[in-house]
Short mmCIF file of C-alpha atoms and ligand atoms in Angstrom, two decimals:
data_model
loop_
_atom_site.label_atom_id
_atom_site.label_comp_id
_atom_site.label_asym_id
_atom_site.label_seq_id
_atom_site.Cartn_x
_atom_site.Cartn_y
_atom_site.Cartn_z
CA MET A 1 -40.94 10.60 12.61
CA PRO A 2 -37.24 10.31 13.65
CA PRO A 3 -35.64 13.59 14.71
CA PRO A 4 -33.97 15.44 11.82
CA VAL A 5 -30.29 14.58 11.56
CA VAL A 6 -28.00 17.58 11.88
CA SER A 7 -25.51 17.17 9.08
CA ASP A 8 -21.81 17.31 9.92
CA ARG A 9 -21.46 20.16 7.46
CA ARG A 10 -23.89 22.31 9.43
CA ARG A 11 -22.19 21.67 12.75
CA SER A 12 -18.65 21.63 11.39
CA ALA A 13 -17.74 24.82 13.20
CA ALA A 14 -18.21 22.99 16.50
CA LEU A 15 -16.31 19.84 15.47
CA ALA A 16 -12.66 19.46 16.43
CA MET A 17 -11.90 16.74 13.89
CA ASP A 18 -11.93 17.37 10.16
CA PHE A 19 -10.40 14.89 7.72
CA ALA A 20 -10.60 17.13 4.65
CA LEU A 21 -7.44 18.46 3.05
CA THR A 22 -7.35 22.22 2.55
CA PRO A 23 -7.62 23.51 -1.05
CA GLU A 24 -3.88 24.32 -0.91
CA GLN A 25 -3.02 20.77 0.20
CA GLU A 26 -5.24 19.33 -2.55
CA ALA A 27 -3.51 21.53 -5.12
CA THR A 28 -0.02 20.59 -3.92
CA ARG A 29 -0.90 16.89 -4.05
CA ALA A 30 -2.34 17.27 -7.55
CA ARG A 31 0.85 19.01 -8.75
CA ALA A 32 3.07 16.38 -7.12
CA ARG A 33 1.00 13.55 -8.62
CA ALA A 34 1.04 15.06 -12.10
CA LEU A 35 4.82 15.54 -12.03
CA ALA A 36 5.47 12.09 -10.58
CA GLN A 37 3.20 10.19 -12.97
CA ARG A 38 4.36 12.14 -16.02
CA GLU A 39 8.10 12.25 -15.32
CA PHE A 40 9.12 9.74 -12.64
CA ALA A 41 6.96 6.63 -13.08
CA PRO A 42 7.91 6.03 -16.75
CA HIS A 43 11.64 5.93 -15.90
CA ALA A 44 11.64 4.16 -12.53
CA ALA A 45 12.34 0.71 -14.00
CA GLU A 46 15.28 2.02 -16.06
CA TYR A 47 16.90 3.60 -12.99
CA ASP A 48 16.34 0.39 -11.04
CA LYS A 49 18.12 -1.55 -13.76
CA SER A 50 21.01 0.84 -14.41
CA HIS A 51 21.46 1.91 -10.74
CA GLU A 52 22.12 5.39 -12.14
CA PHE A 53 21.39 8.20 -9.68
CA PRO A 54 18.25 10.00 -10.98
CA TRP A 55 19.66 13.53 -11.21
CA ARG A 56 17.04 14.35 -13.80
CA ASN A 57 14.28 13.79 -11.22
CA PHE A 58 16.08 15.86 -8.61
CA HIS A 59 16.42 18.77 -11.03
CA LEU A 60 12.73 18.51 -11.95
CA LEU A 61 11.84 18.66 -8.24
CA ALA A 62 13.90 21.84 -8.01
CA GLU A 63 12.36 23.38 -11.14
CA GLU A 64 8.84 22.69 -9.90
CA GLY A 65 9.59 24.24 -6.50
CA PHE A 66 9.26 21.13 -4.32
CA LEU A 67 12.71 21.18 -2.72
CA CYS A 68 12.77 22.58 0.82
CA MET A 69 9.05 23.34 0.44
CA THR A 70 8.42 23.50 4.22
CA LEU A 71 11.00 26.22 4.79
CA PRO A 72 10.06 29.92 4.88
CA GLU A 73 10.32 31.81 1.59
CA ARG A 74 13.19 33.88 2.98
CA TYR A 75 15.37 30.74 2.67
CA GLY A 76 14.03 29.66 -0.70
CA GLY A 77 11.19 27.50 0.60
CA LYS A 78 7.46 27.72 -0.01
CA GLY A 79 6.29 27.89 3.60
CA ALA A 80 4.30 24.68 2.98
CA ASP A 81 2.79 22.79 5.90
CA TYR A 82 4.12 19.39 6.92
CA LEU A 83 1.10 17.45 5.73
CA SER A 84 1.59 18.89 2.24
CA TYR A 85 5.18 17.69 2.37
CA ALA A 86 4.06 14.18 3.42
CA LEU A 87 1.58 14.14 0.53
CA CYS A 88 4.44 14.91 -1.86
CA VAL A 89 6.70 12.15 -0.50
CA GLU A 90 3.74 9.79 -0.86
CA GLU A 91 3.12 10.78 -4.49
CA PHE A 92 6.79 10.70 -5.50
CA SER A 93 7.26 7.28 -3.84
CA ARG A 94 4.11 5.96 -5.50
CA ALA A 95 5.73 6.71 -8.85
CA CYS A 96 9.38 6.02 -7.93
CA PRO A 97 10.41 5.05 -4.38
CA VAL A 98 14.02 6.03 -5.15
CA THR A 99 12.99 9.59 -5.93
CA GLY A 100 10.86 9.56 -2.78
CA VAL A 101 13.82 8.81 -0.52
CA ILE A 102 16.23 11.20 -2.26
CA PHE A 103 13.66 13.98 -1.82
CA GLU A 104 13.02 12.97 1.79
CA VAL A 105 16.70 12.86 2.83
CA HIS A 106 17.43 16.19 1.14
CA ASN A 107 14.48 17.90 2.85
CA SER A 108 13.87 16.24 6.22
CA LEU A 109 17.28 14.93 7.19
CA HIS A 110 19.43 17.69 5.77
CA ALA A 111 17.74 21.04 5.02
CA GLU A 112 15.31 20.99 7.96
CA ALA A 113 18.14 20.25 10.38
CA VAL A 114 20.09 23.24 9.04
CA TYR A 115 16.99 25.39 9.39
CA ASN A 116 16.10 24.16 12.89
CA HIS A 117 19.61 24.34 14.35
CA GLY A 118 21.62 26.69 12.15
CA THR A 119 22.60 30.28 12.82
CA GLU A 120 21.06 32.94 10.61
CA GLU A 121 24.34 33.12 8.69
CA GLN A 122 24.31 29.34 8.10
CA ARG A 123 20.66 29.39 7.03
CA MET A 124 21.34 32.11 4.47
CA ARG A 125 24.54 30.42 3.28
CA PHE A 126 23.17 26.89 2.81
CA LEU A 127 19.37 26.83 2.48
CA PRO A 128 18.67 28.86 -0.70
CA ARG A 129 21.12 26.69 -2.66
CA LEU A 130 19.51 23.52 -1.29
CA ALA A 131 16.09 24.89 -2.26
CA ARG A 132 17.22 25.76 -5.80
CA GLY A 133 18.66 22.26 -6.22
CA GLU A 134 22.19 23.58 -6.83
CA VAL A 135 23.28 21.46 -3.90
CA LEU A 136 22.12 18.00 -2.74
CA GLY A 137 22.16 17.14 0.98
CA ALA A 138 22.87 13.96 2.95
CA TYR A 139 22.82 12.78 6.57
CA SER A 140 25.62 10.54 7.88
CA LEU A 141 24.99 9.10 11.31
CA THR A 142 25.34 5.31 10.98
CA GLU A 143 28.71 3.60 11.46
CA PRO A 144 29.88 0.00 11.41
CA ASN A 145 29.37 -0.26 15.19
CA ALA A 146 26.57 2.26 15.56
CA GLY A 147 23.28 1.61 13.77
CA SER A 148 20.23 1.24 16.00
CA ASP A 149 22.44 2.43 18.86
CA ALA A 150 23.66 5.50 17.01
CA SER A 151 25.03 7.03 20.21
CA ALA A 152 27.86 4.45 20.08
CA LEU A 153 29.41 6.20 17.07
CA GLN A 154 33.20 6.42 17.01
CA THR A 155 34.07 9.05 14.38
CA GLN A 156 36.34 11.45 16.26
CA ALA A 157 36.49 15.23 16.04
CA VAL A 158 39.62 16.77 17.58
CA ARG A 159 39.81 20.48 18.40
CA VAL A 160 42.39 22.41 16.36
CA GLU A 161 42.88 26.09 15.71
CA GLY A 162 39.88 27.51 13.88
CA GLY A 163 37.91 24.29 13.81
CA TRP A 164 37.99 20.51 14.12
CA ARG A 165 39.72 17.55 12.48
CA LEU A 166 37.43 14.57 11.79
CA SER A 167 38.49 10.94 11.33
CA GLY A 168 36.36 7.84 11.04
CA ARG A 169 33.97 5.97 8.75
CA LYS A 170 30.27 6.30 8.16
CA ILE A 171 28.29 3.58 6.40
CA PHE A 172 24.97 3.44 4.55
CA THR A 173 24.76 7.15 3.66
CA THR A 174 21.86 7.78 1.26
CA ASN A 175 22.87 10.19 -1.54
CA GLY A 176 26.47 9.25 -0.63
CA GLY A 177 29.07 10.36 -3.16
CA GLN A 178 26.39 12.34 -5.04
CA ALA A 179 25.52 14.87 -2.34
CA ASP A 180 27.42 18.15 -2.05
CA GLU A 181 26.90 18.69 1.70
CA TYR A 182 26.87 16.08 4.52
CA LEU A 183 25.54 16.42 8.03
CA LEU A 184 28.15 14.35 9.83
CA TYR A 185 28.02 13.39 13.48
CA ALA A 186 31.27 12.93 15.40
CA VAL A 187 32.44 12.52 19.00
CA THR A 188 33.82 15.75 20.45
CA SER A 189 33.83 14.76 24.15
CA PRO A 190 34.32 10.98 24.42
CA GLU A 191 33.80 10.90 28.18
CA LYS A 192 30.30 12.41 27.83
CA ARG A 193 29.02 9.61 25.54
CA SER A 194 25.79 10.69 23.79
CA HIS A 195 26.20 14.16 25.36
CA GLY A 196 29.56 14.53 23.64
CA ILE A 197 28.52 14.31 19.98
CA THR A 198 28.56 17.27 17.55
CA CYS A 199 26.99 17.78 14.14
CA PHE A 200 29.15 19.18 11.31
CA ILE A 201 28.19 20.39 7.84
CA VAL A 202 30.94 18.92 5.64
CA PRO A 203 31.31 19.74 1.93
CA LYS A 204 31.96 16.95 -0.56
CA GLU A 205 35.21 18.50 -1.71
CA ALA A 206 36.77 18.77 1.80
CA PRO A 207 40.34 17.36 1.61
CA GLY A 208 40.44 13.93 3.27
CA LEU A 209 36.79 13.11 2.57
CA SER A 210 36.14 10.15 0.27
CA PHE A 211 33.38 7.70 -0.58
CA GLY A 212 33.04 3.97 -1.00
CA PRO A 213 31.40 2.59 -4.14
CA PRO A 214 27.57 2.57 -4.20
CA LEU A 215 26.32 -0.54 -2.38
CA GLU A 216 24.48 -3.23 -4.33
CA LYS A 217 21.07 -3.39 -2.67
CA LEU A 218 17.89 -5.46 -2.77
CA GLY A 219 15.79 -2.40 -3.59
CA ILE A 220 15.89 1.40 -4.06
CA ARG A 221 18.93 0.56 -6.17
CA ALA A 222 19.48 3.96 -7.77
CA SER A 223 19.49 5.88 -4.48
CA ALA A 224 23.31 5.72 -4.00
CA THR A 225 24.10 4.31 -0.56
CA THR A 226 27.81 4.56 0.27
CA ASP A 227 30.42 4.64 2.99
CA VAL A 228 31.76 8.10 3.83
CA ILE A 229 35.41 7.98 4.86
CA LEU A 230 37.03 10.78 6.85
CA GLN A 231 40.81 11.04 7.10
CA ASP A 232 41.85 14.06 9.11
CA VAL A 233 39.17 16.26 7.49
CA PHE A 234 39.38 19.89 8.62
CA VAL A 235 35.99 21.48 9.35
CA PRO A 236 36.01 25.16 10.32
CA ASP A 237 34.01 26.41 13.30
CA ASP A 238 31.45 28.11 11.09
CA ARG A 239 30.41 24.65 9.87
CA VAL A 240 29.46 23.34 13.31
CA LEU A 241 25.66 22.93 13.36
CA GLY A 242 24.10 23.84 16.70
CA VAL A 243 25.97 23.64 19.98
CA VAL A 244 29.18 21.63 20.41
CA ASP A 245 28.43 18.34 22.24
CA GLU A 246 24.68 18.63 21.59
CA GLY A 247 24.63 17.03 18.16
CA TYR A 248 22.94 13.83 19.23
CA LYS A 249 19.78 15.79 20.05
CA ILE A 250 19.90 17.17 16.50
CA ALA A 251 20.27 13.66 15.08
CA LEU A 252 17.23 12.37 16.99
CA ARG A 253 15.04 15.42 16.48
CA THR A 254 15.79 15.38 12.76
CA LEU A 255 14.57 11.78 12.58
CA HIS A 256 11.05 12.92 13.54
CA GLY A 257 10.54 14.53 10.15
CA GLY A 258 12.53 11.72 8.54
CA ARG A 259 10.29 8.99 9.92
CA ILE A 260 7.21 10.83 8.69
CA GLY A 261 8.91 10.79 5.29
CA ILE A 262 9.53 7.04 5.41
CA ALA A 263 5.96 6.37 6.54
CA ALA A 264 4.86 8.39 3.49
CA GLN A 265 7.19 6.34 1.31
CA GLY A 266 5.51 3.16 2.63
CA VAL A 267 2.03 4.56 1.92
CA GLY A 268 3.10 5.55 -1.61
CA ILE A 269 4.51 2.08 -2.30
CA LEU A 270 1.35 0.38 -1.03
CA GLN A 271 -0.84 2.70 -3.15
CA ALA A 272 1.22 1.82 -6.23
CA THR A 273 0.79 -1.85 -5.34
CA LEU A 274 -2.97 -1.61 -4.99
CA ASP A 275 -3.20 0.30 -8.30
CA ASN A 276 -1.18 -2.41 -10.00
CA VAL A 277 -2.92 -5.47 -8.57
CA ALA A 278 -6.46 -4.10 -8.90
CA ARG A 279 -5.88 -3.39 -12.61
CA TYR A 280 -4.42 -6.88 -13.03
CA ALA A 281 -7.42 -8.48 -11.28
CA LEU A 282 -9.79 -6.63 -13.61
CA GLU A 283 -7.96 -7.95 -16.70
CA ARG A 284 -6.75 -11.44 -15.86
CA GLU A 285 -9.17 -14.31 -16.45
CA THR A 286 -8.97 -17.81 -15.00
CA PHE A 287 -11.57 -20.55 -15.43
CA GLY A 288 -13.57 -18.20 -17.66
CA ARG A 289 -13.91 -15.32 -15.19
CA ARG A 290 -11.89 -12.31 -14.17
CA LEU A 291 -9.87 -12.56 -10.94
CA ALA A 292 -11.73 -9.45 -9.80
CA ASP A 293 -14.98 -11.43 -9.83
CA ARG A 294 -13.67 -13.99 -7.30
CA GLN A 295 -14.64 -13.33 -3.72
CA LEU A 296 -11.34 -14.75 -2.46
CA VAL A 297 -9.44 -12.21 -4.55
CA GLN A 298 -11.80 -9.41 -3.52
CA ALA A 299 -11.11 -10.21 0.14
CA HIS A 300 -7.39 -9.66 -0.42
CA LEU A 301 -8.00 -6.37 -2.20
CA ALA A 302 -10.35 -5.21 0.55
CA GLU A 303 -7.76 -5.95 3.25
CA MET A 304 -5.01 -4.19 1.31
CA ALA A 305 -7.19 -1.14 0.80
CA THR A 306 -8.07 -1.07 4.50
CA ASP A 307 -4.40 -1.35 5.53
CA LEU A 308 -3.60 1.46 3.13
CA GLU A 309 -6.26 3.74 4.54
CA ALA A 310 -5.24 2.99 8.14
CA ALA A 311 -1.57 3.69 7.35
CA ARG A 312 -2.53 6.90 5.58
CA LEU A 313 -4.60 8.13 8.53
CA LEU A 314 -1.75 7.44 10.98
CA LEU A 315 0.64 9.24 8.65
CA TYR A 316 -1.56 12.29 8.07
CA GLN A 317 -2.29 12.60 11.78
CA ALA A 318 1.42 12.43 12.68
CA ALA A 319 2.40 14.86 9.91
CA TRP A 320 -0.33 17.33 10.82
CA LYS A 321 0.46 17.29 14.55
CA HIS A 322 4.21 17.52 13.89
CA GLY A 323 3.56 20.52 11.66
CA GLN A 324 1.56 22.14 14.46
CA GLY A 325 4.64 21.88 16.66
CA GLN A 326 3.19 19.13 18.84
CA ARG A 327 5.56 16.57 20.37
CA VAL A 328 4.36 13.38 18.72
CA THR A 329 7.31 11.01 18.86
CA LYS A 330 5.02 8.05 19.62
CA GLU A 331 2.54 8.86 16.83
CA ILE A 332 5.37 9.27 14.33
CA SER A 333 6.84 5.88 15.26
CA MET A 334 3.37 4.30 15.03
CA ALA A 335 2.93 5.74 11.54
CA LYS A 336 6.32 4.45 10.38
CA LEU A 337 5.91 1.05 12.03
CA PHE A 338 2.47 0.44 10.56
CA ALA A 339 3.01 1.94 7.10
CA SER A 340 6.20 -0.03 6.55
CA LYS A 341 4.64 -3.27 7.81
CA VAL A 342 1.60 -3.07 5.54
CA ALA A 343 3.74 -1.93 2.60
CA VAL A 344 5.96 -5.01 2.88
CA ALA A 345 3.02 -7.38 3.51
CA GLY A 346 0.92 -5.75 0.78
CA THR A 347 3.57 -5.94 -1.93
CA MET A 348 4.09 -9.65 -1.15
CA ARG A 349 0.36 -10.31 -1.15
CA ALA A 350 0.00 -8.55 -4.50
CA ALA A 351 2.87 -10.57 -5.98
CA GLU A 352 1.06 -13.74 -4.92
CA LEU A 353 -2.22 -12.54 -6.42
CA MET A 354 -0.46 -11.96 -9.72
CA GLY A 355 0.83 -15.53 -9.94
CA GLY A 356 3.96 -16.07 -12.03
CA GLU A 357 3.68 -12.52 -13.38
CA GLY A 358 4.39 -11.10 -9.91
CA TYR A 359 7.63 -13.08 -9.67
CA GLN A 360 9.18 -11.86 -12.93
CA ALA A 361 12.30 -9.71 -12.74
CA GLY A 362 11.71 -6.33 -14.35
CA THR A 363 7.99 -6.16 -13.55
CA LEU A 364 6.56 -3.34 -11.48
CA GLN A 365 5.36 -5.71 -8.77
CA GLU A 366 8.74 -7.37 -8.34
CA ARG A 367 10.37 -3.95 -7.96
CA LEU A 368 7.78 -2.81 -5.43
CA VAL A 369 8.41 -5.96 -3.34
CA ARG A 370 12.14 -5.17 -3.30
CA ASP A 371 11.73 -1.42 -2.73
CA SER A 372 9.26 -1.84 0.15
CA LYS A 373 11.58 -3.75 2.51
CA ILE A 374 13.87 -0.81 3.28
CA THR A 375 11.00 1.12 4.90
CA GLU A 376 11.21 -1.34 7.82
CA ILE A 377 14.94 -0.73 8.24
CA TYR A 378 16.16 2.82 7.74
CA GLU A 379 15.58 5.78 10.04
CA GLY A 380 15.04 3.27 12.86
CA THR A 381 14.09 -0.37 12.34
CA SER A 382 10.64 -1.63 13.23
CA GLU A 383 12.03 -2.99 16.53
CA ILE A 384 13.31 0.49 17.38
CA GLN A 385 9.88 2.00 16.55
CA ARG A 386 8.27 -0.58 18.87
CA MET A 387 10.72 0.40 21.62
CA VAL A 388 9.93 4.11 21.15
CA ILE A 389 6.17 3.45 21.21
CA ALA A 390 6.31 1.17 24.26
CA ARG A 391 8.52 3.59 26.17
CA ALA A 392 6.13 6.49 25.55
CA LEU A 393 3.10 4.35 26.32
CA LEU A 394 4.46 3.07 29.64
CA ALA A 395 5.53 6.59 30.63
CA GLU A 396 1.92 7.73 30.08
CA TYR A 397 0.63 4.93 32.36
CA GLN A 398 3.23 5.75 34.98
CA MET A 399 2.16 9.39 34.93
CA GLN A 400 -1.41 8.29 35.65
CA GLU A 401 -0.27 6.35 38.72
CA VAL A 402 1.58 9.28 40.28
C1 FAD B 528 19.62 1.47 2.05
C2 FAD B 528 19.97 2.11 3.34
C3 FAD B 528 20.03 3.50 3.43
C4 FAD B 528 20.41 4.10 4.64
N1 FAD B 528 20.55 5.46 4.70
C5 FAD B 528 21.10 6.02 5.82
C6 FAD B 528 21.44 7.42 5.84
O1 FAD B 528 21.21 8.17 4.88
N2 FAD B 528 22.07 7.91 6.93
C7 FAD B 528 22.36 7.14 8.01
O2 FAD B 528 22.92 7.64 8.97
N3 FAD B 528 22.01 5.82 8.04
C8 FAD B 528 21.41 5.24 6.96
N4 FAD B 528 21.08 3.91 6.95
C9 FAD B 528 21.36 3.11 8.15
C10 FAD B 528 20.08 2.61 8.84
O3 FAD B 528 19.44 3.65 9.50
C11 FAD B 528 20.50 1.46 9.77
O4 FAD B 528 20.85 0.36 8.94
C12 FAD B 528 19.42 1.07 10.74
O5 FAD B 528 19.20 2.09 11.68
C13 FAD B 528 19.76 -0.23 11.49
O6 FAD B 528 21.06 -0.22 11.97
P1 FAD B 528 22.02 -1.48 11.68
O7 FAD B 528 21.97 -1.78 10.23
O8 FAD B 528 23.33 -1.22 12.28
O9 FAD B 528 21.34 -2.69 12.43
P2 FAD B 528 21.54 -3.11 13.98
O10 FAD B 528 21.40 -1.93 14.85
O11 FAD B 528 22.79 -3.92 14.10
O12 FAD B 528 20.29 -4.05 14.20
C14 FAD B 528 20.25 -5.40 13.74
C15 FAD B 528 18.91 -5.99 14.16
O13 FAD B 528 18.80 -5.98 15.58
C16 FAD B 528 17.62 -5.31 15.95
N5 FAD B 528 17.87 -4.59 17.21
C17 FAD B 528 18.87 -3.69 17.45
N6 FAD B 528 18.78 -3.26 18.71
C18 FAD B 528 17.72 -3.89 19.28
C19 FAD B 528 17.11 -3.87 20.58
N7 FAD B 528 17.58 -3.08 21.55
N8 FAD B 528 16.05 -4.67 20.82
C20 FAD B 528 15.56 -5.46 19.83
N9 FAD B 528 16.09 -5.54 18.60
C21 FAD B 528 17.15 -4.75 18.32
C22 FAD B 528 17.29 -4.38 14.81
O14 FAD B 528 15.90 -4.06 14.78
C23 FAD B 528 17.71 -5.22 13.62
O15 FAD B 528 16.68 -6.10 13.29
C24 FAD B 528 20.67 3.29 5.78
C25 FAD B 528 20.57 1.90 5.69
C26 FAD B 528 20.24 1.31 4.50
C27 FAD B 528 20.17 -0.19 4.43
#
């Protein structure tokens, strides 16, 4: 007789690794999925076609209490953990990638930065309104000559009585022109390079602030990406976020949560793709049999499902560790790099599996192909993620040699 196997359940108290979601995380995901499938998925194609900013979806996110969900209740949040937040970005992106990124920028890139670096007065002034959805947030770092190398930004902030005057031009701001508050990064001490950048919270109506028209894009067309133009914009001292000259640290730290959000967007897009192509394979017949009955087609589906699961595990691990306060820059970049890569490859593979149907404008698969590509570009391109991973990896090896 073989020795009795001790089930994992019985020894779970002694195990460090547990892949189960908590009941609260399950419930949050179920609520996010229900909202997204009921309200966002049916309208995603219309928004893609009209390019209209989906304010309706943003207001629904506010009504259902998803905005700023990771913040403490004192500031209007729900005190949710970071994995729950990632699950929500995944579900919203699965239904509508545009809504996924609007939600992600508002939460990770804007509200969390205000919470992490703001004074108590700033937190109380800005966060409850962001959480109630009365105000939409944006994050403006990129400039014409400062994308991957964001520290090369040239927007200038000059000291004046009571505050600063900002001049310059930002490009590619998500929620641009629609958002009410912008986290804007500008040079305050040119001689100190990346140690001379400051973050400002600038309201949409500030005199001298204007916006370019929404850019025509390959995908996520309704997400409003614009230039932000600053002509001698006065920003009072009480709208400086964090310490003067230490804004670049805020920009980079904020991208940790942001990259988790984009990895979740990639996972959501790939899940939507698998849902779509698996259903198609079960229905479509060629040579008298369903595509789903062909081993060659099954092999593609199996690989897509495996990529999806691997991306999801990297994402959940990074989100969980980040939420625990662990420094996981490398793991976050791995999650974004891998999730975006398999999302792009998976949407293309699905389009191929669907034949001419997958190439038709206005179909779900065609939109998912277009929407997936941006996950490899924003919040650090895939090359930048590889650089971050390699740098951390080599530093670990060097530590071992000391
Ligand atoms: C739709 C959209 C929304 C966006 N939203 C925002 C936003 O809300 N806020 C914001 O601040 N920015 C936003 N961005 C900007 C985005 O983050 C940048 O486009 C991105 O970081 C890349 O910068 P870049 O376009 O200047 O490309 P570049 O930095 O010019 O890079 C061009 C190419 O060179 C590669 N490359 C660069 N440096 C290296 C290197 N050292 N080694 C190897 N390869 C390298 C890059 O990977 C890329 O392939 C958005 C962009 C888009 C398209």
